């Protein structure tokens, strides 16, 4: 085994072919670990001089492990994974048939993180990064990160069995209404993906007009990232763009990222006119996702990060992501300080949510009381 650190974005670009081979040999990889996603993200969000992609090769040059990292900004800059806040799952890649790559990558990462902390956010349970965590010889800490909601990749009738019979009957009525309206579905081929993504983002902005939209989803750099990344991902079966048409017009568009084990709805946009026609857009997208995921042998239909109320209608399983903190040589105090700050922020956020909930409850009680005077 030999390790190297890639700091040159052009060399990172040229890694595409062998990265894809390694990606195919790591069963826990998600589409967010594809070369197309990571390299495009770097072009939109990377900082000059910050790239640190750690690679492990056999003596014959075969790539058997990779960790896509960068130096974060700020004091005592930690090493973090490429992908940032727009990426739902981060991970390293390890060849499943090369177990000796795990300690080799852990040792290479320890050298790369000398004097600082390796901060791995949004690590999915069972990810290859957990094997690095287990092999780490220095200080380490595991913290909670975002919650994700997941369903089995099953036919819609099976998913309807998860909810109360009355709700299931109402949902079947909604599906009949969609079918009666004549909404048709079209999966977009690779060459047409950039134009379809433009329509998706336009619908997304329209859908959230006047409400709290995620600002980054309206930015030019995000649009350029999707345009670069998604077309090659579609052509390699790592993503799917679907358009829903009514009377010949695109009224909804959806981007789903897929891997052999998982399909996850990443972003969608819908014309508000669908609400006026009583179309349950979330249910429409879930029905399409269930058809595609279940028909391709995947085990999981993920709703990705976030626990919005509409997702809970289907009684999904909550799967918490993790944050793995690993200290390089001499960086133990930095790790404990970083972990303490992260836990403090989570505590403060939880207190704010609880106060907000209590405030709403008090207002509801007050309104009911006023109504009975």
Short mmCIF file of C-alpha atoms in Angstrom, two decimals:
data_model
loop_
_atom_site.label_atom_id
_atom_site.label_comp_id
_atom_site.label_asym_id
_atom_site.label_seq_id
_atom_site.Cartn_x
_atom_site.Cartn_y
_atom_site.Cartn_z
CA UNK A 1 0.00 0.00 0.00
CA UNK A 2 1.14 3.54 -0.75
CA UNK A 3 -0.67 6.79 -0.01
CA UNK A 4 -0.64 10.19 -1.67
CA UNK A 5 -2.47 13.49 -1.28
CA UNK A 6 -3.94 15.15 -4.37
CA UNK A 7 -3.93 18.96 -4.09
CA UNK A 8 -4.27 19.79 -7.77
CA UNK A 9 -7.87 20.19 -9.06
CA UNK A 10 -6.78 19.15 -12.57
CA UNK A 11 -5.34 15.89 -11.22
CA UNK A 12 -8.57 15.38 -9.29
CA UNK A 13 -10.51 15.81 -12.53
CA UNK A 14 -8.36 13.19 -14.25
CA UNK A 15 -9.10 10.68 -11.46
CA UNK A 16 -12.65 10.26 -12.80
CA UNK A 17 -12.28 6.88 -14.52
CA UNK A 18 -10.51 5.04 -11.69
CA UNK A 19 -12.66 6.82 -9.09
CA UNK A 20 -15.74 5.36 -10.78
CA UNK A 21 -14.22 1.85 -10.60
CA UNK A 22 -13.54 2.27 -6.88
CA UNK A 23 -17.03 3.72 -6.34
CA UNK A 24 -18.49 0.56 -7.89
CA UNK A 25 -16.45 -1.61 -5.51
CA UNK A 26 -17.64 0.17 -2.33
CA UNK A 27 -21.11 -1.16 -1.53
CA UNK A 28 -21.94 1.55 1.03
CA UNK A 29 -21.24 4.45 -1.35
CA UNK A 30 -24.10 6.84 -2.09
CA UNK A 31 -24.43 9.06 -5.18
CA UNK A 32 -22.92 11.91 -3.17
CA UNK A 33 -19.59 10.03 -3.35
CA UNK A 34 -19.62 9.88 -7.16
CA UNK A 35 -16.78 11.67 -8.91
CA UNK A 36 -19.22 13.75 -10.96
CA UNK A 37 -20.89 15.14 -7.82
CA UNK A 38 -17.67 15.80 -5.89
CA UNK A 39 -15.63 17.35 -8.69
CA UNK A 40 -18.52 19.58 -9.76
CA UNK A 41 -19.02 20.63 -6.13
CA UNK A 42 -15.35 21.56 -5.93
CA UNK A 43 -15.64 23.75 -9.02
CA UNK A 44 -18.58 25.63 -7.51
CA UNK A 45 -17.59 25.76 -3.84
CA UNK A 46 -13.90 24.91 -3.45
CA UNK A 47 -11.25 27.40 -2.34
CA UNK A 48 -7.89 27.72 -4.12
CA UNK A 49 -5.20 25.79 -2.31
CA UNK A 50 -7.59 23.93 -0.01
CA UNK A 51 -7.99 20.60 -1.87
CA UNK A 52 -6.74 17.50 -0.01
CA UNK A 53 -7.89 14.25 -1.64
CA UNK A 54 -6.18 11.35 0.16
CA UNK A 55 -5.61 8.31 -2.06
CA UNK A 56 -4.40 4.79 -1.24
CA UNK A 57 -3.08 2.49 -3.96
CA UNK A 58 -1.78 -1.02 -4.19
CA UNK A 59 1.80 -1.50 -5.35
CA UNK A 60 0.50 -2.02 -8.89
CA UNK A 61 -1.16 1.42 -8.81
CA UNK A 62 -4.78 0.26 -8.36
CA UNK A 63 -6.81 2.77 -6.38
CA UNK A 64 -8.30 0.99 -3.34
CA UNK A 65 -9.32 3.86 -1.04
CA UNK A 66 -10.03 7.58 -1.29
CA UNK A 67 -11.08 10.38 1.05
CA UNK A 68 -12.28 13.57 -0.70
CA UNK A 69 -11.23 16.34 1.69
CA UNK A 70 -10.38 20.01 1.86
CA UNK A 71 -8.96 22.44 4.38
CA UNK A 72 -11.79 24.45 5.85
CA UNK A 73 -11.44 28.17 6.36
CA UNK A 74 -11.04 29.83 9.72
CA UNK A 75 -8.58 29.44 12.59
CA UNK A 76 -6.87 26.07 13.12
CA UNK A 77 -8.60 24.98 9.92
CA UNK A 78 -9.85 21.40 10.18
CA UNK A 79 -9.99 18.91 7.35
CA UNK A 80 -13.55 18.43 6.15
CA UNK A 81 -15.13 16.41 3.36
CA UNK A 82 -16.06 17.79 -0.02
CA UNK A 83 -19.78 18.27 -0.49
CA UNK A 84 -20.60 20.90 2.12
CA UNK A 85 -24.11 21.70 3.28
CA UNK A 86 -25.79 20.69 -0.02
CA UNK A 87 -24.66 17.07 0.42
CA UNK A 88 -26.87 14.78 2.51
CA UNK A 89 -24.37 11.92 3.03
CA UNK A 90 -20.57 12.15 3.12
CA UNK A 91 -18.17 9.23 3.24
CA UNK A 92 -14.83 7.82 2.16
CA UNK A 93 -14.48 5.08 -0.46
CA UNK A 94 -12.86 1.74 0.36
CA UNK A 95 -12.62 -1.28 -1.93
CA UNK A 96 -14.73 -3.99 -0.26
CA UNK A 97 -12.30 -6.67 -1.48
CA UNK A 98 -9.26 -4.94 0.03
CA UNK A 99 -9.64 -4.87 3.84
CA UNK A 100 -6.01 -3.81 4.28
CA UNK A 101 -6.95 -0.50 2.64
CA UNK A 102 -8.78 0.55 5.82
CA UNK A 103 -5.75 0.84 8.15
CA UNK A 104 -3.72 2.26 5.27
CA UNK A 105 -6.26 5.04 4.69
CA UNK A 106 -6.58 5.68 8.43
CA UNK A 107 -2.82 6.10 8.72
CA UNK A 108 -2.70 8.39 5.67
CA UNK A 109 -5.51 10.51 7.10
CA UNK A 110 -3.70 10.76 10.44
CA UNK A 111 -0.65 12.14 8.62
CA UNK A 112 -2.78 14.57 6.62
CA UNK A 113 -4.53 15.76 9.81
CA UNK A 114 -1.33 16.27 11.82
CA UNK A 115 -1.90 19.26 14.11
CA UNK A 116 -5.59 19.57 13.30
CA UNK A 117 -8.91 17.72 13.36
CA UNK A 118 -10.61 15.62 10.69
CA UNK A 119 -14.29 16.56 10.87
CA UNK A 120 -16.56 14.18 8.93
CA UNK A 121 -20.16 15.45 8.80
CA UNK A 122 -23.39 13.63 7.79
CA UNK A 123 -21.96 10.10 7.92
CA UNK A 124 -24.67 7.53 7.26
CA UNK A 125 -24.83 4.47 9.58
CA UNK A 126 -22.84 1.63 8.05
CA UNK A 127 -20.69 3.99 5.96
CA UNK A 128 -17.09 3.15 5.13
CA UNK A 129 -16.01 6.09 7.32
CA UNK A 130 -17.10 4.08 10.36
CA UNK A 131 -14.36 1.58 9.53
CA UNK A 132 -11.83 4.42 9.53
CA UNK A 133 -13.20 5.57 12.89
CA UNK A 134 -12.77 2.06 14.30
CA UNK A 135 -9.16 1.89 13.06
CA UNK A 136 -8.21 5.37 14.32
CA UNK A 137 -5.44 5.30 16.95
CA UNK A 138 -5.70 8.86 18.26
CA UNK A 139 -8.43 10.81 20.06
CA UNK A 140 -11.86 10.53 18.43
CA UNK A 141 -15.44 11.47 19.15
CA UNK A 142 -18.79 10.47 17.63
CA UNK A 143 -21.61 13.04 17.72
CA UNK A 144 -25.17 13.08 16.37
CA UNK A 145 -25.83 14.95 13.14
CA UNK A 146 -28.94 15.37 10.95
CA UNK A 147 -31.87 12.96 11.05
CA UNK A 148 -32.99 11.28 7.82
CA UNK A 149 -36.30 9.54 7.16
CA UNK A 150 -36.42 6.30 5.19
CA UNK A 151 -38.97 3.87 3.80
CA UNK A 152 -38.48 0.43 2.32
CA UNK A 153 -38.29 0.49 -1.48
CA UNK A 154 -41.60 -1.32 -1.83
CA UNK A 155 -44.64 -1.06 -4.11
CA UNK A 156 -47.08 1.72 -3.24
CA UNK A 157 -49.70 -0.73 -2.02
CA UNK A 158 -47.20 -2.02 0.55
CA UNK A 159 -46.40 1.54 1.65
CA UNK A 160 -50.11 2.24 2.05
CA UNK A 161 -50.26 -0.64 4.52
CA UNK A 162 -47.98 1.38 6.83
CA UNK A 163 -50.60 4.07 7.45
CA UNK A 164 -54.11 3.85 9.03
CA UNK A 165 -56.76 2.42 6.72
CA UNK A 166 -58.74 5.67 6.57
CA UNK A 167 -55.68 7.66 5.46
CA UNK A 168 -54.79 4.92 2.99
CA UNK A 169 -58.25 5.17 1.40
CA UNK A 170 -57.93 8.94 1.10
CA UNK A 171 -54.52 8.53 -0.48
CA UNK A 172 -55.89 6.07 -3.05
CA UNK A 173 -58.57 8.64 -3.89
CA UNK A 174 -55.84 11.25 -4.42
CA UNK A 175 -54.02 8.92 -6.80
CA UNK A 176 -57.22 8.31 -8.76
CA UNK A 177 -57.69 12.08 -9.03
CA UNK A 178 -54.14 12.51 -10.38
CA UNK A 179 -54.74 9.80 -12.94
CA UNK A 180 -58.07 11.33 -13.95
CA UNK A 181 -56.39 14.71 -14.49
CA UNK A 182 -54.06 13.03 -16.97
CA UNK A 183 -50.72 13.90 -15.37
CA UNK A 184 -48.11 11.97 -17.32
CA UNK A 185 -44.56 11.16 -16.29
CA UNK A 186 -41.39 11.32 -18.35
CA UNK A 187 -37.86 10.37 -17.28
CA UNK A 188 -35.47 12.83 -18.92
CA UNK A 189 -32.58 11.38 -21.00
CA UNK A 190 -29.02 12.60 -20.44
CA UNK A 191 -28.71 15.14 -23.29
CA UNK A 192 -31.86 16.95 -22.13
CA UNK A 193 -30.90 17.10 -18.44
CA UNK A 194 -29.44 20.66 -18.34
CA UNK A 195 -32.61 22.19 -19.79
CA UNK A 196 -34.78 20.05 -17.51
CA UNK A 197 -32.81 21.23 -14.48
CA UNK A 198 -33.40 24.84 -15.49
CA UNK A 199 -37.13 24.12 -15.54
CA UNK A 200 -36.89 22.33 -12.18
CA UNK A 201 -35.14 25.28 -10.50
CA UNK A 202 -37.63 27.73 -12.01
CA UNK A 203 -40.51 25.67 -10.61
CA UNK A 204 -38.71 25.38 -7.27
CA UNK A 205 -38.44 29.17 -6.98
CA UNK A 206 -42.08 29.54 -8.03
CA UNK A 207 -43.19 26.93 -5.50
CA UNK A 208 -41.45 28.73 -2.62
CA UNK A 209 -42.24 32.30 -3.65
CA UNK A 210 -43.14 34.32 -0.58
CA UNK A 211 -42.01 31.56 1.77
CA UNK A 212 -38.71 30.55 3.36
CA UNK A 213 -36.76 28.98 0.51
CA UNK A 214 -33.23 27.64 1.04
CA UNK A 215 -31.23 30.56 -0.33
CA UNK A 216 -28.47 28.40 -1.79
CA UNK A 217 -30.96 26.61 -4.04
CA UNK A 218 -31.58 29.90 -5.82
CA UNK A 219 -27.91 30.71 -6.39
CA UNK A 220 -26.08 30.59 -9.69
CA UNK A 221 -23.27 28.41 -8.35
CA UNK A 222 -25.78 25.78 -7.21
CA UNK A 223 -27.43 25.79 -10.64
CA UNK A 224 -24.03 25.41 -12.34
CA UNK A 225 -23.11 22.57 -9.98
CA UNK A 226 -26.28 20.64 -10.78
CA UNK A 227 -25.92 21.23 -14.51
CA UNK A 228 -22.34 19.87 -14.50
CA UNK A 229 -22.89 16.98 -12.12
CA UNK A 230 -26.30 15.54 -12.91
CA UNK A 231 -26.03 14.86 -16.66
CA UNK A 232 -23.09 12.41 -16.30
CA UNK A 233 -24.76 10.92 -13.22
CA UNK A 234 -27.95 10.31 -15.22
CA UNK A 235 -25.95 8.71 -18.03
CA UNK A 236 -24.27 6.34 -15.53
CA UNK A 237 -27.45 5.49 -13.62
CA UNK A 238 -26.55 7.54 -10.53
CA UNK A 239 -29.38 10.04 -10.87
CA UNK A 240 -32.80 10.44 -12.46
CA UNK A 241 -34.62 13.60 -13.54
CA UNK A 242 -38.39 13.20 -13.96
CA UNK A 243 -40.88 15.68 -15.38
CA UNK A 244 -44.62 15.60 -14.76
CA UNK A 245 -46.78 17.15 -17.48
CA UNK A 246 -50.36 18.34 -17.49
CA UNK A 247 -51.99 19.48 -20.73
CA UNK A 248 -48.56 19.41 -22.36
CA UNK A 249 -46.89 21.74 -19.83
CA UNK A 250 -44.27 20.73 -17.25
CA UNK A 251 -45.95 21.32 -13.88
CA UNK A 252 -43.50 19.44 -11.66
CA UNK A 253 -39.91 18.21 -11.91
CA UNK A 254 -37.91 16.01 -9.58
CA UNK A 255 -34.25 15.10 -9.12
CA UNK A 256 -33.62 11.74 -7.45
CA UNK A 257 -30.14 10.40 -6.72
CA UNK A 258 -29.72 6.63 -6.89
CA UNK A 259 -27.22 3.93 -5.97
CA UNK A 260 -27.55 0.12 -5.99
CA UNK A 261 -28.93 0.19 -2.42
CA UNK A 262 -30.72 3.51 -2.15
CA UNK A 263 -32.82 6.08 -4.00
CA UNK A 264 -33.23 9.52 -2.47
CA UNK A 265 -35.42 12.42 -3.59
CA UNK A 266 -32.99 15.36 -3.58
CA UNK A 267 -34.86 18.38 -5.00
CA UNK A 268 -38.15 19.11 -6.73
CA UNK A 269 -40.13 22.03 -8.03
CA UNK A 270 -43.89 22.23 -8.55
CA UNK A 271 -46.24 24.78 -10.08
CA UNK A 272 -48.47 26.22 -7.30
CA UNK A 273 -51.40 25.70 -9.68
CA UNK A 274 -51.25 22.02 -8.72
CA UNK A 275 -52.33 22.95 -5.20
CA UNK A 276 -55.31 24.78 -6.63
CA UNK A 277 -56.29 21.54 -8.37
CA UNK A 278 -55.91 19.62 -5.08
CA UNK A 279 -52.93 17.58 -6.29
CA UNK A 280 -50.83 16.17 -3.42
CA UNK A 281 -47.40 16.74 -4.96
CA UNK A 282 -45.48 14.92 -2.21
CA UNK A 283 -47.65 11.82 -2.66
CA UNK A 284 -47.26 12.00 -6.45
CA UNK A 285 -43.47 12.09 -6.12
CA UNK A 286 -43.44 9.28 -3.56
CA UNK A 287 -45.55 7.05 -5.80
CA UNK A 288 -43.15 7.62 -8.69
CA UNK A 289 -40.12 7.06 -6.44
CA UNK A 290 -41.58 3.81 -5.12
CA UNK A 291 -42.11 2.53 -8.67
CA UNK A 292 -38.57 3.35 -9.75
CA UNK A 293 -36.76 2.25 -6.58
CA UNK A 294 -38.68 -0.97 -6.06
CA UNK A 295 -38.43 -1.94 -9.70
CA UNK A 296 -34.65 -1.75 -9.64
CA UNK A 297 -34.00 -3.95 -6.62
CA UNK A 298 -32.99 -1.22 -4.18
CA UNK A 299 -33.70 -1.71 -0.50
CA UNK A 300 -34.25 1.88 0.64
CA UNK A 301 -36.35 4.83 -0.47
CA UNK A 302 -34.80 7.75 1.39
CA UNK A 303 -36.37 11.13 2.06
CA UNK A 304 -32.84 12.32 2.87
CA UNK A 305 -32.25 14.93 5.57
CA UNK A 306 -35.08 16.68 7.31
CA UNK A 307 -38.08 15.61 9.36
CA UNK A 308 -40.80 17.75 7.78
CA UNK A 309 -44.33 16.82 8.92
CA UNK A 310 -45.51 15.64 5.47
CA UNK A 311 -42.80 12.96 5.49
CA UNK A 312 -44.13 11.47 8.71
CA UNK A 313 -47.49 10.67 7.11
CA UNK A 314 -45.90 7.46 5.80
CA UNK A 315 -44.47 6.37 9.17
CA UNK A 316 -40.86 6.22 8.00
CA UNK A 317 -37.91 5.05 10.05
CA UNK A 318 -35.70 7.78 11.51
CA UNK A 319 -32.05 7.12 10.64
CA UNK A 320 -29.64 9.58 12.29
CA UNK A 321 -26.49 10.65 10.52
CA UNK A 322 -23.30 10.94 12.54
CA UNK A 323 -20.48 13.41 12.90
CA UNK A 324 -17.08 11.76 13.32
CA UNK A 325 -14.27 13.85 14.83
CA UNK A 326 -10.75 12.41 14.55
CA UNK A 327 -7.70 14.19 15.98
CA UNK A 328 -4.35 14.18 14.23
CA UNK A 329 -1.10 14.19 16.19
CA UNK A 330 -1.11 16.91 18.84
CA UNK A 331 -4.70 17.96 18.13
CA UNK A 332 -6.54 16.28 21.00
CA UNK A 333 -7.46 19.58 22.71
CA UNK A 334 -8.77 20.95 19.41
CA UNK A 335 -11.01 17.90 19.05
CA UNK A 336 -12.53 18.29 22.52
CA UNK A 337 -13.06 22.02 21.97
CA UNK A 338 -14.73 21.38 18.61
CA UNK A 339 -16.94 18.64 20.07
CA UNK A 340 -17.96 20.87 22.98
CA UNK A 341 -18.86 23.73 20.65
CA UNK A 342 -20.93 21.39 18.43
CA UNK A 343 -22.83 19.97 21.41
CA UNK A 344 -23.43 23.49 22.72
CA UNK A 345 -24.94 24.59 19.41
CA UNK A 346 -27.22 21.54 19.34
CA UNK A 347 -28.37 22.27 22.90
CA UNK A 348 -29.10 25.91 22.05
CA UNK A 349 -31.03 24.90 18.91
CA UNK A 350 -33.07 22.38 20.88
CA UNK A 351 -33.90 24.99 23.52
CA UNK A 352 -35.01 27.44 20.82
CA UNK A 353 -37.27 24.81 19.23
CA UNK A 354 -38.80 23.90 22.57
CA UNK A 355 -39.45 27.57 23.42
CA UNK A 356 -41.02 28.09 20.00
CA UNK A 357 -43.23 25.03 20.49
CA UNK A 358 -44.23 26.20 24.00
CA UNK A 359 -45.03 29.67 22.64
CA UNK A 360 -47.30 28.21 19.97
CA UNK A 361 -49.05 26.02 22.55
CA UNK A 362 -49.65 28.97 24.87
CA UNK A 363 -51.02 31.06 22.01
CA UNK A 364 -53.37 28.24 20.98
CA UNK A 365 -54.66 27.88 24.53
CA UNK A 366 -55.10 31.65 24.77
CA UNK A 367 -57.05 31.79 21.52
CA UNK A 368 -59.33 28.97 22.59
CA UNK A 369 -59.94 30.66 25.91
CA UNK A 370 -60.72 33.96 24.22
CA UNK A 371 -63.20 32.21 21.96
CA UNK A 372 -65.22 30.88 24.93
CA UNK A 373 -65.60 34.18 26.82
#
